[in-house]
């Protein structure tokens, strides 16, 4: 009798509780934010961003990288959904500011990575462009404060690692989650998206 080789199933045999808790937390935060701010035409774009950022944060914490495919999904989904929101709200100026802010954040972070902080990864540069674009939907002040908050939080994380003797001054940290938390904190403080 011929036996077929045993193959791994195309799905995990056990459920990864880290992913489940991350998606549950993201759903709760997005639900609370939408309930507080009410429905807007841009809310689907922010929901899209929350899902993309949840995946990026999880991967960056685990592997110290930000996958290009996930970032591309964030850019494409954000561009499409914010364009629709600008058409619904009849606000082409917001869309122009969104694109300009994304480009400015990308260029600024790239310049910083090349000149000052060579340990800053290109994934962080691309993430800054994505976050800058979304924060640009809210305003230029939010772009500056959101990215600055991410840098402050990342610096605090690095200092905390040194203080706890878990690393030195050259220890690499996952910088993406700090940028994400800083940007989302500023967006939440802004209120309606």
mmCIF file of C-alpha atoms in Angstrom:
data_model
loop_
_atom_site.group_PDB
_atom_site.id
_atom_site.type_symbol
_atom_site.label_atom_id
_atom_site.label_comp_id
_atom_site.label_asym_id
_atom_site.label_seq_id
_atom_site.Cartn_x
_atom_site.Cartn_y
_atom_site.Cartn_z
ATOM 1 C CA UNK A 1 0.000 0.000 0.000
ATOM 2 C CA UNK A 2 1.357 3.429 -0.973
ATOM 3 C CA UNK A 3 1.448 6.081 1.728
ATOM 4 C CA UNK A 4 1.220 9.719 0.825
ATOM 5 C CA UNK A 5 3.839 11.929 2.455
ATOM 6 C CA UNK A 6 2.630 13.969 5.373
ATOM 7 C CA UNK A 7 2.531 17.638 4.504
ATOM 8 C CA UNK A 8 2.240 20.577 6.817
ATOM 9 C CA UNK A 9 -1.243 22.064 6.771
ATOM 10 C CA UNK A 10 -1.596 25.470 5.115
ATOM 11 C CA UNK A 11 -2.761 26.925 8.431
ATOM 12 C CA UNK A 12 -1.134 26.973 11.867
ATOM 13 C CA UNK A 13 -2.103 24.101 14.139
ATOM 14 C CA UNK A 14 -2.100 26.392 17.157
ATOM 15 C CA UNK A 15 -3.408 29.905 17.363
ATOM 16 C CA UNK A 16 -0.748 32.543 18.013
ATOM 17 C CA UNK A 17 -2.112 34.426 21.015
ATOM 18 C CA UNK A 18 0.213 37.375 20.316
ATOM 19 C CA UNK A 19 -1.446 38.061 16.957
ATOM 20 C CA UNK A 20 -4.925 37.591 18.388
ATOM 21 C CA UNK A 21 -4.282 39.959 21.284
ATOM 22 C CA UNK A 22 -2.714 42.513 18.944
ATOM 23 C CA UNK A 23 -5.682 42.469 16.572
ATOM 24 C CA UNK A 24 -8.120 42.580 19.489
ATOM 25 C CA UNK A 25 -6.332 45.568 21.033
ATOM 26 C CA UNK A 26 -6.226 47.342 17.672
ATOM 27 C CA UNK A 27 -9.944 46.730 17.171
ATOM 28 C CA UNK A 28 -10.760 48.106 20.618
ATOM 29 C CA UNK A 29 -8.613 51.219 20.111
ATOM 30 C CA UNK A 30 -10.004 51.919 16.656
ATOM 31 C CA UNK A 31 -13.559 51.311 17.853
ATOM 32 C CA UNK A 32 -13.081 53.688 20.783
ATOM 33 C CA UNK A 33 -11.529 56.328 18.541
ATOM 34 C CA UNK A 34 -14.333 56.109 15.990
ATOM 35 C CA UNK A 35 -16.982 56.246 18.726
ATOM 36 C CA UNK A 36 -15.328 59.322 20.233
ATOM 37 C CA UNK A 37 -14.789 61.133 16.954
ATOM 38 C CA UNK A 38 -17.841 59.973 15.067
ATOM 39 C CA UNK A 39 -18.028 58.867 11.460
ATOM 40 C CA UNK A 40 -16.037 60.798 8.872
ATOM 41 C CA UNK A 41 -15.184 60.033 5.275
ATOM 42 C CA UNK A 42 -11.560 59.438 6.296
ATOM 43 C CA UNK A 43 -12.368 56.906 9.035
ATOM 44 C CA UNK A 44 -11.991 53.878 6.685
ATOM 45 C CA UNK A 45 -8.503 55.131 5.803
ATOM 46 C CA UNK A 46 -7.573 55.318 9.475
ATOM 47 C CA UNK A 47 -8.993 51.840 10.081
ATOM 48 C CA UNK A 48 -6.829 50.599 7.199
ATOM 49 C CA UNK A 49 -3.810 52.318 8.738
ATOM 50 C CA UNK A 50 -4.496 50.759 12.153
ATOM 51 C CA UNK A 51 -4.524 47.263 10.673
ATOM 52 C CA UNK A 52 -1.309 47.875 8.710
ATOM 53 C CA UNK A 53 0.444 49.410 11.713
ATOM 54 C CA UNK A 54 -0.548 46.498 13.946
ATOM 55 C CA UNK A 55 1.221 44.097 11.580
ATOM 56 C CA UNK A 56 4.249 46.383 11.167
ATOM 57 C CA UNK A 57 4.688 46.844 14.919
ATOM 58 C CA UNK A 58 4.441 43.115 15.564
ATOM 59 C CA UNK A 59 7.012 42.257 12.870
ATOM 60 C CA UNK A 60 9.404 45.042 13.888
ATOM 61 C CA UNK A 61 9.354 43.992 17.542
ATOM 62 C CA UNK A 62 9.975 40.364 16.617
ATOM 63 C CA UNK A 63 12.427 40.721 13.720
ATOM 64 C CA UNK A 64 13.710 44.339 13.717
ATOM 65 C CA UNK A 65 12.471 44.975 10.191
ATOM 66 C CA UNK A 66 9.528 46.612 8.472
ATOM 67 C CA UNK A 67 8.458 44.542 5.433
ATOM 68 C CA UNK A 68 8.198 46.426 2.136
ATOM 69 C CA UNK A 69 5.064 44.503 1.138
ATOM 70 C CA UNK A 70 3.158 45.605 4.223
ATOM 71 C CA UNK A 71 4.369 49.195 3.810
ATOM 72 C CA UNK A 72 3.284 49.132 0.154
ATOM 73 C CA UNK A 73 -0.159 47.904 1.200
ATOM 74 C CA UNK A 74 -0.310 50.782 3.678
ATOM 75 C CA UNK A 75 0.666 53.335 1.047
ATOM 76 C CA UNK A 76 -1.710 52.044 -1.635
ATOM 77 C CA UNK A 77 -4.684 51.603 0.694
ATOM 78 C CA UNK A 78 -4.061 54.974 2.306
ATOM 79 C CA UNK A 79 -3.741 56.798 -1.003
ATOM 80 C CA UNK A 80 -6.934 55.236 -2.352
ATOM 81 C CA UNK A 81 -9.048 55.705 0.772
ATOM 82 C CA UNK A 82 -7.844 59.252 1.506
ATOM 83 C CA UNK A 83 -8.477 60.208 -2.129
ATOM 84 C CA UNK A 84 -12.053 58.964 -1.788
ATOM 85 C CA UNK A 85 -12.371 60.869 1.512
ATOM 86 C CA UNK A 86 -11.114 64.067 -0.127
ATOM 87 C CA UNK A 87 -13.648 63.660 -2.942
ATOM 88 C CA UNK A 88 -16.511 63.005 -0.511
ATOM 89 C CA UNK A 89 -15.558 65.969 1.678
ATOM 90 C CA UNK A 90 -14.761 68.136 -1.378
ATOM 91 C CA UNK A 91 -11.382 68.905 0.185
ATOM 92 C CA UNK A 92 -8.672 68.658 -2.483
ATOM 93 C CA UNK A 93 -6.401 70.857 -0.342
ATOM 94 C CA UNK A 94 -6.307 68.178 2.333
ATOM 95 C CA UNK A 95 -5.242 65.603 -0.228
ATOM 96 C CA UNK A 96 -2.442 67.853 -1.518
ATOM 97 C CA UNK A 97 -1.273 68.468 2.054
ATOM 98 C CA UNK A 98 -1.376 64.702 2.707
ATOM 99 C CA UNK A 99 0.882 63.955 -0.258
ATOM 100 C CA UNK A 100 3.220 66.847 0.522
ATOM 101 C CA UNK A 101 3.512 65.828 4.177
ATOM 102 C CA UNK A 102 4.244 62.219 3.239
ATOM 103 C CA UNK A 103 6.977 63.274 0.826
ATOM 104 C CA UNK A 104 8.441 65.761 3.306
ATOM 105 C CA UNK A 105 8.499 63.179 6.116
ATOM 106 C CA UNK A 106 10.103 60.600 3.813
ATOM 107 C CA UNK A 107 12.743 63.044 2.534
ATOM 108 C CA UNK A 108 13.493 64.398 5.999
ATOM 109 C CA UNK A 109 13.909 60.935 7.489
ATOM 110 C CA UNK A 110 16.030 59.800 4.522
ATOM 111 C CA UNK A 111 18.304 62.806 4.977
ATOM 112 C CA UNK A 112 18.560 62.057 8.668
ATOM 113 C CA UNK A 113 19.401 58.421 7.963
ATOM 114 C CA UNK A 114 22.122 59.326 5.464
ATOM 115 C CA UNK A 115 23.747 62.233 7.301
ATOM 116 C CA UNK A 116 23.177 61.820 11.034
ATOM 117 C CA UNK A 117 21.858 58.387 11.964
ATOM 118 C CA UNK A 118 23.184 55.689 9.635
ATOM 119 C CA UNK A 119 21.674 52.991 11.886
ATOM 120 C CA UNK A 120 18.204 54.220 10.974
ATOM 121 C CA UNK A 121 16.782 51.648 8.573
ATOM 122 C CA UNK A 122 15.090 52.291 5.243
ATOM 123 C CA UNK A 123 11.967 50.649 6.660
ATOM 124 C CA UNK A 124 11.829 53.414 9.264
ATOM 125 C CA UNK A 125 12.223 55.994 6.475
ATOM 126 C CA UNK A 126 9.307 54.472 4.538
ATOM 127 C CA UNK A 127 7.211 54.233 7.695
ATOM 128 C CA UNK A 128 7.835 57.925 8.411
ATOM 129 C CA UNK A 129 6.524 58.764 4.927
ATOM 130 C CA UNK A 130 3.378 56.717 5.538
ATOM 131 C CA UNK A 131 2.753 58.251 8.956
ATOM 132 C CA UNK A 132 3.615 61.730 7.710
ATOM 133 C CA UNK A 133 1.019 61.414 4.963
ATOM 134 C CA UNK A 134 -1.728 60.403 7.355
ATOM 135 C CA UNK A 135 -0.771 63.095 9.856
ATOM 136 C CA UNK A 136 -0.751 65.559 6.956
ATOM 137 C CA UNK A 137 -4.450 64.843 6.553
ATOM 138 C CA UNK A 138 -4.868 66.429 9.989
ATOM 139 C CA UNK A 139 -2.420 69.328 9.570
ATOM 140 C CA UNK A 140 1.235 70.333 9.441
ATOM 141 C CA UNK A 141 1.455 70.774 13.199
ATOM 142 C CA UNK A 142 0.385 67.151 13.648
ATOM 143 C CA UNK A 143 3.059 65.979 11.204
ATOM 144 C CA UNK A 144 5.820 67.707 13.155
ATOM 145 C CA UNK A 145 4.570 66.792 16.630
ATOM 146 C CA UNK A 146 3.706 63.215 15.653
ATOM 147 C CA UNK A 147 7.141 62.442 14.247
ATOM 148 C CA UNK A 148 8.880 64.308 17.080
ATOM 149 C CA UNK A 149 6.868 62.297 19.619
ATOM 150 C CA UNK A 150 8.024 59.106 17.918
ATOM 151 C CA UNK A 151 11.648 60.198 18.140
ATOM 152 C CA UNK A 152 11.285 61.101 21.812
ATOM 153 C CA UNK A 153 9.670 57.774 22.581
ATOM 154 C CA UNK A 154 12.361 55.891 20.644
ATOM 155 C CA UNK A 155 15.055 57.772 22.550
ATOM 156 C CA UNK A 156 13.348 56.956 25.837
ATOM 157 C CA UNK A 157 13.222 53.271 24.857
ATOM 158 C CA UNK A 158 16.941 53.323 24.102
ATOM 159 C CA UNK A 159 17.729 55.046 27.394
ATOM 160 C CA UNK A 160 15.565 52.565 29.271
ATOM 161 C CA UNK A 161 17.507 49.672 27.709
ATOM 162 C CA UNK A 162 20.781 51.258 28.836
ATOM 163 C CA UNK A 163 19.486 51.963 32.351
ATOM 164 C CA UNK A 164 18.210 48.401 32.758
ATOM 165 C CA UNK A 165 21.537 47.122 31.392
ATOM 166 C CA UNK A 166 19.730 45.312 28.578
ATOM 167 C CA UNK A 167 21.866 47.030 25.997
ATOM 168 C CA UNK A 168 24.470 49.667 25.302
ATOM 169 C CA UNK A 169 24.533 52.891 23.371
ATOM 170 C CA UNK A 170 24.918 50.981 20.115
ATOM 171 C CA UNK A 171 22.200 48.411 20.775
ATOM 172 C CA UNK A 172 19.599 48.329 18.019
ATOM 173 C CA UNK A 173 16.004 48.844 19.051
ATOM 174 C CA UNK A 174 12.808 48.432 17.085
ATOM 175 C CA UNK A 175 12.205 52.082 16.178
ATOM 176 C CA UNK A 176 9.006 51.493 14.172
ATOM 177 C CA UNK A 177 6.708 50.977 17.188
ATOM 178 C CA UNK A 178 7.962 54.234 18.727
ATOM 179 C CA UNK A 179 7.136 56.142 15.524
ATOM 180 C CA UNK A 180 3.751 54.430 15.371
ATOM 181 C CA UNK A 181 2.787 55.204 18.973
ATOM 182 C CA UNK A 182 3.952 58.813 18.664
ATOM 183 C CA UNK A 183 1.952 59.390 15.481
ATOM 184 C CA UNK A 184 -1.188 57.684 16.767
ATOM 185 C CA UNK A 185 -1.019 59.573 20.072
ATOM 186 C CA UNK A 186 -0.975 62.875 18.201
ATOM 187 C CA UNK A 187 -3.775 61.739 15.891
ATOM 188 C CA UNK A 188 -5.872 60.676 18.909
ATOM 189 C CA UNK A 189 -5.234 64.014 20.589
ATOM 190 C CA UNK A 190 -6.442 65.756 17.431
ATOM 191 C CA UNK A 191 -9.837 64.050 17.715
ATOM 192 C CA UNK A 192 -11.925 63.808 14.547
ATOM 193 C CA UNK A 193 -10.017 62.393 11.608
#
